[in-house]
Amino acid sequence: MLSAKGIHKSYGSLQILKGVDLEVEKGEIISIVGASGAGKSTFLHILGSLDMPDNGSVLLNGTDLAKLSTNKLSAFRNEHIGFIFQFHHLLPEFTALENVCIPAFIAGKGRSESEKRAQYLLGLLGLSNRSHHKPSELSGGEQQRVSVARALMNSPSIVLADEPSGNLDSENANALHHLFVELRETLKQTFVIVTHNEHLAEISDRTVHMKDGLVI
Amino acid sequence: MDFYLAAILQALCFTPMCLGIYITLKVFNFPDITTDGSYTLGAVVCALGISNSLPLIVIVPVILISGALAGIATALIHTKLKVNALLSGILVMTALYSVNLSLMGRSNIPLLNRPTFFSFSIIPDTELNIFLITILIISILIVGLNYLLKSDFGLAMRATGNNELMIRSLGVNTASIKIIGLAITNSLVAFSGALVAQFQGFTDINMGIGIVISGLGAVMIAETVIRLFRIESMVLNLCCIIIGVCLFQLVLAFTLSIGIDANLLKLLTSCFVLFIVALPNSKWFKFLNVK
């Protein structure tokens, strides 16, 4: 479903990615590991169309991301890709429910339909009783689970996660890792996860090692 | 007393500009310096329209469009040419000085004895009439902006200011948000310039110089009030801008009334803004806020 071929990326004279290939099948959980500076996050951003490669192509569900206009790419991202970051990036003035609804509102979906789906996802992630709480009233683990619900809101083809448990204690991190596996089982969700966490890498279907801008 | 009433009336004319600055700076986190130019542009367009006897129903949309174009120019320079936000605004502001001067053909256009917004008579008392008209205009603007900021577009705008990478990842074209956002806010600024020109009875090429500092000061006072009383409602946040701009103008009026040299006004304005900016971080403020 996702195919990245020959991805090159440089910032000035600094070559970050030197020809990275990756194939992802539906329902797979793939961990990308490697030392800091290996190019993992840059690669993930390119997979998610947040950044464009200097050379190479990314195809998601047969669509070449480089061939989409800025507006079409934004709409494609909204519909097909979910993101989870190291920091939850929830909007502080909105409740958990409202934060989860944001991708649906951006897609132009109605409020009642969006809230119904958001409530379902919050329930699935064990946050039913926290839906009307603001981010500041939630624990770190709960905040990150809300951001997972937000990433799943539009039923994306793939969820890209950049160090999702990097800001959590080991207990919450392990719970989040098992949540990814559960979501794969229940929703057939595909995940590509950049991580330093060995436990997360172990429970993944496949681990991709990166070093100096290359897959090794 | 009339002196302070005039300060409040002027503050109310400044309010649309301060609403614009509040939205750019606090809602979508864009430091827009175009304000100095678009404020004068609004006043210039208004003066040209009025002096050419155009009806206000024609003049108002032209003022709003002129401000929007200035905002769009800044946004395009920033988003398409990847120029720093601050520098983009400075470039457009500088260019607008020449545009404004060319449009006016001279440095000052008087508007005395011409029909303006304030010619509509709700009540006989002139100053109270101006007060009611400006309050009516501001109420319409606040209701409209509150609706906008609660809409899906407003949500995207607020999220862009909070975390651009996150909102891009959710599928928002943040460049478009900035272009539309700056168009709206600079329309407000231009409209404010037009109101002030009509209130004071003339348009001057230098009337916008340093105006962004006055707007910033008012927004900072409003921000301090918002934080002090922990106001979360968007409509109340917008209403706090009126409090901020009135307090700011009253302080300046008081400064002049006690006989301080008018040449020092800009220096005092800067010092006052500095005081307001520093206030939220003071121990005294934190004590009040915690209690």
Short mmCIF file of C-alpha atoms in Angstrom, two decimals:
data_model
loop_
_atom_site.label_atom_id
_atom_site.label_comp_id
_atom_site.label_asym_id
_atom_site.label_seq_id
_atom_site.Cartn_x
_atom_site.Cartn_y
_atom_site.Cartn_z
CA MET A 1 0.00 0.00 0.00
CA LEU A 2 2.93 2.36 0.68
CA SER A 3 5.96 2.33 -1.54
CA ALA A 4 8.94 4.65 -1.17
CA LYS A 5 11.72 4.31 -3.73
CA GLY A 6 15.14 5.95 -3.92
CA ILE A 7 14.38 8.73 -1.43
CA HIS A 8 17.12 11.36 -1.34
CA LYS A 9 17.01 14.48 0.78
CA SER A 10 19.60 17.15 1.52
CA TYR A 11 19.55 20.35 3.53
CA GLY A 12 22.16 22.57 1.89
CA SER A 13 25.31 20.48 1.58
CA LEU A 14 24.19 18.07 4.32
CA GLN A 15 22.87 14.85 2.79
CA ILE A 16 20.25 13.40 5.14
CA LEU A 17 18.79 10.56 3.04
CA LYS A 18 20.89 8.78 0.43
CA GLY A 19 18.43 6.56 -1.41
CA VAL A 20 16.02 4.93 1.02
CA ASP A 21 13.48 2.31 -0.11
CA LEU A 22 10.53 1.01 1.92
CA GLU A 23 7.52 -1.16 1.10
CA VAL A 24 4.65 -1.38 3.58
CA GLU A 25 1.74 -3.82 3.40
CA LYS A 26 -1.72 -3.18 4.81
CA GLY A 27 -2.03 -4.07 8.50
CA GLU A 28 1.73 -4.10 9.12
CA ILE A 29 3.41 -2.46 12.09
CA ILE A 30 6.87 -1.32 11.04
CA SER A 31 9.41 0.26 13.37
CA ILE A 32 12.17 2.44 12.00
CA VAL A 33 15.12 2.52 14.40
CA GLY A 34 18.54 4.08 14.30
CA ALA A 35 20.80 6.56 16.03
CA SER A 36 19.94 10.25 16.21
CA GLY A 37 20.74 11.94 12.92
CA ALA A 38 20.21 8.75 10.88
CA GLY A 39 17.41 10.48 8.95
CA LYS A 40 14.45 8.58 10.49
CA SER A 41 12.21 11.57 11.18
CA THR A 42 13.05 13.21 7.84
CA PHE A 43 12.11 9.96 6.10
CA LEU A 44 8.84 9.74 8.06
CA HIS A 45 7.98 13.34 7.16
CA ILE A 46 8.59 12.53 3.49
CA LEU A 47 6.40 9.40 3.73
CA GLY A 48 3.67 11.62 5.18
CA SER A 49 4.14 14.37 2.55
CA LEU A 50 5.07 16.94 5.21
CA ASP A 51 8.34 17.28 3.32
CA MET A 52 9.25 16.52 -0.28
CA PRO A 53 12.23 14.41 -1.41
CA ASP A 54 14.90 15.86 -3.71
CA ASN A 55 14.78 12.57 -5.63
CA GLY A 56 12.67 9.43 -5.45
CA SER A 57 8.96 8.76 -5.18
CA VAL A 58 6.36 7.94 -2.55
CA LEU A 59 3.23 6.07 -3.63
CA LEU A 60 0.36 5.60 -1.20
CA ASN A 61 -2.57 3.50 -2.41
CA GLY A 62 -1.19 3.98 -5.93
CA THR A 63 -1.11 7.78 -5.73
CA ASP A 64 2.21 9.48 -6.39
CA LEU A 65 2.36 12.18 -3.71
CA ALA A 66 4.75 14.36 -5.74
CA LYS A 67 2.17 14.73 -8.51
CA LEU A 68 -0.50 16.30 -6.28
CA SER A 69 -0.98 20.07 -6.03
CA THR A 70 -0.60 21.68 -2.60
CA ASN A 71 -4.35 21.74 -1.99
CA LYS A 72 -4.89 18.19 -3.23
CA LEU A 73 -1.95 16.99 -1.16
CA SER A 74 -3.45 18.57 1.98
CA ALA A 75 -6.79 16.90 1.29
CA PHE A 76 -5.05 13.58 0.56
CA ARG A 77 -3.12 13.82 3.83
CA ASN A 78 -6.33 14.57 5.71
CA GLU A 79 -8.06 11.54 4.24
CA HIS A 80 -5.32 8.93 4.02
CA ILE A 81 -2.60 9.67 6.60
CA GLY A 82 -2.71 9.95 10.37
CA PHE A 83 0.17 11.38 12.40
CA ILE A 84 1.25 10.89 15.98
CA PHE A 85 4.12 13.02 17.29
CA GLN A 86 6.36 12.71 20.33
CA PHE A 87 4.47 15.58 21.96
CA HIS A 88 0.71 15.26 21.74
CA HIS A 89 0.20 18.74 20.16
CA LEU A 90 -3.38 18.88 21.39
CA LEU A 91 -5.01 22.31 21.27
CA PRO A 92 -5.17 23.48 24.89
CA GLU A 93 -8.44 25.40 24.66
CA PHE A 94 -10.39 22.44 23.28
CA THR A 95 -11.66 19.31 25.05
CA ALA A 96 -10.39 15.83 24.20
CA LEU A 97 -13.51 15.23 22.11
CA GLU A 98 -13.08 18.47 20.17
CA ASN A 99 -9.39 17.76 19.57
CA VAL A 100 -10.22 14.32 18.17
CA CYS A 101 -12.89 15.86 15.92
CA ILE A 102 -10.49 18.36 14.27
CA PRO A 103 -9.46 16.16 11.27
CA ALA A 104 -13.14 15.46 10.54
CA PHE A 105 -14.03 19.16 10.73
CA ILE A 106 -11.16 19.91 8.33
CA ALA A 107 -12.59 17.26 5.99
CA GLY A 108 -15.91 19.12 6.13
CA LYS A 109 -17.82 16.40 7.98
CA GLY A 110 -20.82 17.31 10.12
CA ARG A 111 -20.52 17.90 13.86
CA SER A 112 -22.82 15.08 15.04
CA GLU A 113 -21.25 12.51 12.70
CA SER A 114 -17.75 13.61 13.80
CA GLU A 115 -18.57 13.55 17.50
CA LYS A 116 -20.11 10.08 17.20
CA ARG A 117 -16.92 8.73 15.61
CA ALA A 118 -14.73 10.60 18.13
CA GLN A 119 -16.71 9.17 21.06
CA TYR A 120 -16.30 5.67 19.58
CA LEU A 121 -12.53 6.12 19.26
CA LEU A 122 -12.17 7.61 22.74
CA GLY A 123 -14.14 4.63 24.07
CA LEU A 124 -11.91 2.23 22.14
CA LEU A 125 -8.86 3.85 23.73
CA GLY A 126 -10.37 3.80 27.24
CA LEU A 127 -11.04 7.52 27.44
CA SER A 128 -14.85 7.66 27.40
CA ASN A 129 -14.97 9.37 30.77
CA ARG A 130 -12.32 11.93 29.76
CA SER A 131 -13.92 13.18 26.54
CA HIS A 132 -14.96 16.55 28.00
CA HIS A 133 -11.66 17.18 29.75
CA LYS A 134 -9.12 19.64 28.39
CA PRO A 135 -5.55 18.45 27.71
CA SER A 136 -4.26 20.11 30.89
CA GLU A 137 -6.64 17.91 32.89
CA LEU A 138 -5.28 14.69 31.36
CA SER A 139 -2.18 12.64 32.25
CA GLY A 140 0.68 12.31 29.74
CA GLY A 141 -0.48 8.83 28.71
CA GLU A 142 -4.07 10.01 28.27
CA GLN A 143 -2.96 13.02 26.22
CA GLN A 144 -1.03 10.74 23.88
CA ARG A 145 -4.00 8.35 23.57
CA VAL A 146 -6.17 11.32 22.60
CA SER A 147 -3.64 12.17 19.89
CA VAL A 148 -3.84 8.52 18.71
CA ALA A 149 -7.64 8.87 18.51
CA ARG A 150 -7.18 12.10 16.54
CA ALA A 151 -4.84 10.31 14.11
CA LEU A 152 -7.47 7.59 13.57
CA MET A 153 -10.40 9.99 13.18
CA ASN A 154 -10.67 9.89 9.38
CA SER A 155 -9.89 6.13 9.18
CA PRO A 156 -6.53 6.76 7.49
CA SER A 157 -4.83 4.15 5.34
CA ILE A 158 -1.67 4.54 7.38
CA VAL A 159 -0.62 6.07 10.70
CA LEU A 160 2.87 7.54 10.92
CA ALA A 161 4.25 7.97 14.43
CA ASP A 162 7.40 9.87 15.33
CA GLU A 163 8.71 8.74 18.72
CA PRO A 164 5.15 8.35 20.05
CA SER A 165 6.28 7.05 23.45
CA GLY A 166 9.38 9.23 23.71
CA ASN A 167 7.74 11.52 26.24
CA LEU A 168 6.07 8.83 28.37
CA ASP A 169 7.19 6.79 31.39
CA SER A 170 7.83 3.08 30.78
CA GLU A 171 4.38 1.97 32.02
CA ASN A 172 2.49 4.39 29.76
CA ALA A 173 4.91 3.69 26.90
CA ASN A 174 4.26 -0.06 27.10
CA ALA A 175 0.50 0.52 27.26
CA LEU A 176 0.72 2.70 24.14
CA HIS A 177 2.78 0.07 22.29
CA HIS A 178 0.22 -2.64 23.04
CA LEU A 179 -2.50 -0.23 21.94
CA PHE A 180 -0.92 -0.09 18.48
CA VAL A 181 -1.06 -3.89 18.27
CA GLU A 182 -4.69 -3.92 19.45
CA LEU A 183 -5.62 -1.29 16.86
CA ARG A 184 -3.97 -3.36 14.17
CA GLU A 185 -6.06 -6.36 15.31
CA THR A 186 -9.38 -4.49 15.64
CA LEU A 187 -9.13 -1.91 12.84
CA LYS A 188 -6.52 -3.57 10.55
CA GLN A 189 -4.61 -0.32 10.96
CA THR A 190 -1.17 0.08 9.38
CA PHE A 191 1.56 1.81 11.40
CA VAL A 192 5.03 3.09 10.54
CA ILE A 193 6.73 4.12 13.76
CA VAL A 194 10.04 5.89 14.29
CA THR A 195 11.30 4.89 17.71
CA HIS A 196 14.26 4.46 19.99
CA ASN A 197 12.22 2.14 22.19
CA GLU A 198 13.43 -1.47 22.04
CA HIS A 199 10.15 -2.88 23.38
CA LEU A 200 8.19 -1.20 20.60
CA ALA A 201 10.66 -2.45 18.01
CA GLU A 202 10.32 -6.00 19.40
CA ILE A 203 6.52 -6.13 19.15
CA SER A 204 6.54 -4.72 15.60
CA ASP A 205 6.08 -7.00 12.59
CA ARG A 206 9.24 -5.67 11.03
CA THR A 207 12.09 -3.43 12.11
CA VAL A 208 13.92 -1.23 9.63
CA HIS A 209 17.38 -0.09 10.74
CA MET A 210 18.69 3.23 9.42
CA LYS A 211 22.22 4.56 9.58
CA ASP A 212 23.70 7.66 7.93
CA GLY A 213 20.74 8.16 5.63
CA LEU A 214 20.50 4.56 4.44
CA VAL A 215 18.51 1.45 5.37
CA ILE A 216 20.98 -1.20 6.56
CA MET B 1 -13.69 65.34 30.75
CA ASP B 2 -14.21 65.91 27.02
CA PHE B 3 -10.52 65.18 26.62
CA TYR B 4 -10.99 61.68 28.03
CA LEU B 5 -14.20 61.15 26.08
CA ALA B 6 -12.30 62.00 22.89
CA ALA B 7 -9.65 59.44 23.92
CA ILE B 8 -12.32 56.77 24.32
CA LEU B 9 -13.89 57.63 20.95
CA GLN B 10 -10.48 57.42 19.32
CA ALA B 11 -9.90 54.09 21.10
CA LEU B 12 -13.14 52.74 19.67
CA CYS B 13 -12.00 53.78 16.18
CA PHE B 14 -8.73 51.90 16.84
CA THR B 15 -10.57 48.76 17.98
CA PRO B 16 -10.94 47.07 14.56
CA MET B 17 -7.16 47.44 14.09
CA CYS B 18 -6.52 45.94 17.53
CA LEU B 19 -8.89 43.06 16.75
CA GLY B 20 -6.83 42.47 13.60
CA ILE B 21 -3.54 42.57 15.52
CA TYR B 22 -4.98 40.25 18.18
CA ILE B 23 -5.98 37.68 15.56
CA THR B 24 -2.66 37.77 13.68
CA LEU B 25 -0.47 37.80 16.76
CA LYS B 26 -2.38 35.76 19.31
CA VAL B 27 -4.62 33.50 17.25
CA PHE B 28 -2.48 32.46 14.32
CA ASN B 29 0.82 33.63 15.70
CA PHE B 30 2.05 35.76 12.80
CA PRO B 31 4.03 38.93 13.60
CA ASP B 32 2.49 41.22 10.98
CA ILE B 33 4.06 44.66 10.56
CA THR B 34 2.00 45.43 7.43
CA THR B 35 -0.34 47.21 9.87
CA ASP B 36 1.46 50.57 9.68
CA GLY B 37 0.93 50.65 5.90
CA SER B 38 -2.52 49.06 5.63
CA TYR B 39 -3.89 51.37 8.33
CA THR B 40 -2.87 54.44 6.32
CA LEU B 41 -4.03 52.74 3.11
CA GLY B 42 -7.54 52.41 4.55
CA ALA B 43 -7.52 56.07 5.54
CA VAL B 44 -6.22 57.12 2.11
CA VAL B 45 -8.82 55.08 0.21
CA CYS B 46 -11.52 56.47 2.49
CA ALA B 47 -10.34 60.06 1.97
CA LEU B 48 -10.19 59.64 -1.80
CA GLY B 49 -13.66 58.09 -1.86
CA ILE B 50 -15.20 60.77 0.34
CA SER B 51 -13.47 63.67 -1.42
CA ASN B 52 -14.71 62.29 -4.76
CA SER B 53 -18.24 62.14 -3.33
CA LEU B 54 -18.56 58.37 -3.64
CA PRO B 55 -21.31 56.82 -1.48
CA LEU B 56 -20.15 55.07 1.71
CA ILE B 57 -21.71 51.82 0.50
CA VAL B 58 -19.10 51.84 -2.28
CA ILE B 59 -16.24 53.20 -0.19
CA VAL B 60 -16.44 50.58 2.59
CA PRO B 61 -15.92 47.51 0.35
CA VAL B 62 -13.04 49.28 -1.43
CA ILE B 63 -11.39 50.01 1.93
CA LEU B 64 -11.76 46.38 2.99
CA ILE B 65 -10.43 45.10 -0.34
CA SER B 66 -7.44 47.46 -0.25
CA GLY B 67 -6.50 46.23 3.22
CA ALA B 68 -7.01 42.63 2.14
CA LEU B 69 -4.69 43.11 -0.84
CA ALA B 70 -1.98 44.48 1.46
CA GLY B 71 -2.37 41.44 3.72
CA ILE B 72 -2.34 39.05 0.77
CA ALA B 73 0.88 40.66 -0.51
CA THR B 74 2.59 40.05 2.83
CA ALA B 75 1.27 36.49 3.04
CA LEU B 76 2.36 35.66 -0.51
CA ILE B 77 5.87 37.02 0.07
CA HIS B 78 6.08 34.91 3.23
CA THR B 79 4.50 31.69 1.98
CA LYS B 80 5.59 31.59 -1.67
CA LEU B 81 8.99 33.30 -1.51
CA LYS B 82 9.77 31.88 1.97
CA VAL B 83 10.72 35.30 3.32
CA ASN B 84 10.66 35.72 7.10
CA ALA B 85 7.23 36.85 8.36
CA LEU B 86 8.52 40.01 9.99
CA LEU B 87 10.54 41.02 6.93
CA SER B 88 7.58 40.33 4.60
CA GLY B 89 5.47 42.77 6.59
CA ILE B 90 8.21 45.39 6.66
CA LEU B 91 8.63 45.15 2.87
CA VAL B 92 4.93 45.62 2.20
CA MET B 93 4.64 48.37 4.80
CA THR B 94 7.52 50.26 3.19
CA ALA B 95 6.11 49.81 -0.29
CA LEU B 96 2.69 51.00 0.89
CA TYR B 97 4.15 54.35 1.95
CA SER B 98 4.86 55.13 -1.71
CA VAL B 99 1.54 53.64 -2.80
CA ASN B 100 -0.34 55.79 -0.28
CA LEU B 101 1.56 58.94 -1.24
CA SER B 102 0.94 58.28 -4.95
CA LEU B 103 -2.77 57.70 -4.34
CA MET B 104 -3.11 60.88 -2.28
CA GLY B 105 -0.94 63.05 -4.53
CA ARG B 106 -0.08 65.14 -1.45
CA SER B 107 0.64 64.43 2.19
CA ASN B 108 -2.73 65.40 3.67
CA ILE B 109 -6.40 65.31 2.63
CA PRO B 110 -8.94 67.19 4.81
CA LEU B 111 -12.37 65.59 5.28
CA LEU B 112 -14.13 68.39 7.12
CA ASN B 113 -17.72 69.13 6.10
CA ARG B 114 -17.90 65.91 4.08
CA PRO B 115 -20.43 63.12 4.73
CA THR B 116 -18.85 60.32 6.80
CA PHE B 117 -19.99 57.35 8.90
CA PHE B 118 -20.44 59.78 11.74
CA SER B 119 -22.81 61.96 9.70
CA PHE B 120 -25.57 59.42 10.40
CA SER B 121 -27.48 60.87 13.30
CA ILE B 122 -28.83 58.41 15.87
CA ILE B 123 -29.03 61.02 18.62
CA PRO B 124 -28.42 64.82 18.54
CA ASP B 125 -25.35 64.83 20.82
CA THR B 126 -22.38 64.61 18.41
CA GLU B 127 -19.95 62.76 20.65
CA LEU B 128 -22.53 60.32 21.98
CA ASN B 129 -23.62 59.76 18.38
CA ILE B 130 -20.04 58.84 17.40
CA PHE B 131 -19.86 56.58 20.46
CA LEU B 132 -23.03 54.72 19.48
CA ILE B 133 -22.00 54.36 15.83
CA THR B 134 -18.56 52.96 16.72
CA ILE B 135 -20.05 50.62 19.35
CA LEU B 136 -22.52 49.38 16.73
CA ILE B 137 -19.73 48.76 14.20
CA ILE B 138 -17.53 47.02 16.79
CA SER B 139 -20.44 44.84 17.95
CA ILE B 140 -21.03 43.69 14.37
CA LEU B 141 -17.31 42.99 13.95
CA ILE B 142 -17.06 41.02 17.22
CA VAL B 143 -20.11 38.90 16.40
CA GLY B 144 -18.69 38.21 12.92
CA LEU B 145 -15.19 37.41 14.17
CA ASN B 146 -16.55 35.20 16.95
CA TYR B 147 -18.50 33.25 14.36
CA LEU B 148 -15.45 33.05 12.08
CA LEU B 149 -13.10 31.85 14.82
CA LYS B 150 -15.57 29.15 15.88
CA SER B 151 -16.03 27.91 12.31
CA ASP B 152 -13.95 25.13 10.74
CA PHE B 153 -11.80 27.78 9.08
CA GLY B 154 -11.30 29.58 12.40
CA LEU B 155 -10.41 26.29 14.03
CA ALA B 156 -7.74 25.70 11.39
CA MET B 157 -6.52 29.27 11.88
CA ARG B 158 -6.24 28.83 15.64
CA ALA B 159 -4.55 25.46 15.21
CA THR B 160 -2.09 26.97 12.70
CA GLY B 161 -1.04 29.46 15.35
CA ASN B 162 -0.75 26.76 17.98
CA ASN B 163 1.29 24.23 16.03
CA GLU B 164 1.78 24.56 12.29
CA LEU B 165 3.36 21.13 11.79
CA MET B 166 0.50 19.40 13.59
CA ILE B 167 -2.21 21.17 11.63
CA ARG B 168 -0.38 20.51 8.34
CA SER B 169 -0.25 16.84 9.30
CA LEU B 170 -4.04 16.91 9.72
CA GLY B 171 -4.42 18.08 6.13
CA VAL B 172 -4.65 21.85 6.36
CA ASN B 173 -2.97 24.01 3.74
CA THR B 174 -1.42 26.46 6.19
CA ALA B 175 -0.26 28.78 3.40
CA SER B 176 -3.89 29.35 2.39
CA ILE B 177 -4.85 29.92 6.01
CA LYS B 178 -2.16 32.59 6.33
CA ILE B 179 -3.18 34.29 3.07
CA ILE B 180 -6.87 34.42 3.98
CA GLY B 181 -6.11 35.26 7.60
CA LEU B 182 -3.85 38.21 6.76
CA ALA B 183 -6.38 39.42 4.20
CA ILE B 184 -9.08 39.49 6.88
CA THR B 185 -6.95 41.12 9.56
CA ASN B 186 -5.52 43.79 7.26
CA SER B 187 -9.06 44.56 6.10
CA LEU B 188 -9.87 45.27 9.73
CA VAL B 189 -6.76 47.44 10.05
CA ALA B 190 -7.60 49.41 6.90
CA PHE B 191 -11.16 49.86 8.14
CA SER B 192 -9.80 51.20 11.41
CA GLY B 193 -7.62 53.69 9.52
CA ALA B 194 -10.72 54.85 7.65
CA LEU B 195 -12.67 55.27 10.90
CA VAL B 196 -9.89 57.33 12.48
CA ALA B 197 -9.57 59.50 9.36
CA GLN B 198 -13.29 60.24 9.51
CA PHE B 199 -13.17 60.84 13.26
CA GLN B 200 -10.25 63.27 13.14
CA GLY B 201 -11.40 64.89 9.89
CA PHE B 202 -8.31 64.32 7.77
CA THR B 203 -5.97 61.69 6.35
CA ASP B 204 -2.25 62.17 6.75
CA ILE B 205 0.49 60.13 5.10
CA ASN B 206 2.25 59.71 8.47
CA MET B 207 -0.79 58.70 10.49
CA GLY B 208 0.18 55.02 10.46
CA ILE B 209 3.75 55.39 11.67
CA GLY B 210 4.17 53.42 14.89
CA ILE B 211 0.47 52.55 15.01
CA VAL B 212 1.31 48.86 15.36
CA ILE B 213 2.95 49.65 18.71
CA SER B 214 -0.26 51.28 19.95
CA GLY B 215 -2.23 48.26 18.76
CA LEU B 216 0.25 45.91 20.35
CA GLY B 217 0.02 47.78 23.65
CA ALA B 218 -3.76 47.52 23.63
CA VAL B 219 -3.61 43.81 22.79
CA MET B 220 -1.10 43.24 25.60
CA ILE B 221 -3.39 44.98 28.11
CA ALA B 222 -6.25 42.82 26.86
CA GLU B 223 -4.06 39.71 27.17
CA THR B 224 -3.19 40.69 30.74
CA VAL B 225 -6.89 41.07 31.59
CA ILE B 226 -7.66 37.74 29.90
CA ARG B 227 -4.95 35.97 31.89
CA LEU B 228 -5.81 37.71 35.14
CA PHE B 229 -9.46 36.68 34.99
CA ARG B 230 -8.75 33.40 33.14
CA ILE B 231 -11.25 34.22 30.42
CA GLU B 232 -11.71 31.33 28.00
CA SER B 233 -14.72 32.43 25.96
CA MET B 234 -13.68 33.68 22.53
CA VAL B 235 -16.31 36.42 22.43
CA LEU B 236 -15.17 37.72 25.84
CA ASN B 237 -11.55 37.60 24.68
CA LEU B 238 -12.53 39.81 21.76
CA CYS B 239 -14.44 42.14 24.10
CA CYS B 240 -11.31 42.45 26.24
CA ILE B 241 -9.65 44.09 23.23
CA ILE B 242 -12.06 47.02 23.66
CA ILE B 243 -11.02 47.30 27.31
CA GLY B 244 -7.34 47.10 26.30
CA VAL B 245 -7.54 49.78 23.63
CA CYS B 246 -9.61 52.14 25.83
CA LEU B 247 -7.23 51.77 28.79
CA PHE B 248 -4.26 52.35 26.52
CA GLN B 249 -5.69 55.53 25.03
CA LEU B 250 -6.80 56.79 28.45
CA VAL B 251 -3.29 56.35 29.82
CA LEU B 252 -1.88 58.31 26.87
CA ALA B 253 -4.51 61.00 27.35
CA PHE B 254 -3.67 61.21 31.05
CA THR B 255 0.02 61.51 30.19
CA LEU B 256 -0.71 64.47 27.92
CA SER B 257 -3.13 66.04 30.40
CA ILE B 258 -0.48 66.27 33.12
CA GLY B 259 1.64 68.39 30.80
CA ILE B 260 4.21 65.94 29.46
CA ASP B 261 5.81 67.16 26.23
CA ALA B 262 3.88 65.76 23.22
CA ASN B 263 7.24 65.14 21.51
CA LEU B 264 7.89 62.46 24.12
CA LEU B 265 4.60 60.67 23.41
CA LYS B 266 6.10 57.90 21.25
CA LEU B 267 8.81 57.29 23.87
CA LEU B 268 6.19 57.09 26.60
CA THR B 269 4.06 54.80 24.42
CA SER B 270 7.00 52.42 24.01
CA CYS B 271 7.75 52.51 27.75
CA PHE B 272 4.12 51.84 28.58
CA VAL B 273 3.96 48.91 26.14
CA LEU B 274 7.18 47.54 27.66
CA PHE B 275 5.61 47.78 31.12
CA ILE B 276 2.48 45.96 29.94
CA VAL B 277 4.50 43.24 28.18
CA ALA B 278 6.62 42.69 31.30
CA LEU B 279 3.65 42.72 33.68
CA PRO B 280 2.42 39.12 33.15
CA ASN B 281 5.86 37.81 34.14
CA SER B 282 6.10 39.90 37.29
CA LYS B 283 5.89 38.30 40.74
CA TRP B 284 2.98 40.61 41.58
CA PHE B 285 0.97 39.42 38.60
CA LYS B 286 1.76 35.75 39.27
CA PHE B 287 0.64 36.24 42.89
CA LEU B 288 -2.68 37.72 41.74
CA ASN B 289 -3.15 35.05 39.11
CA VAL B 290 -2.52 32.16 41.51
CA LYS B 291 -4.77 33.62 44.19
#
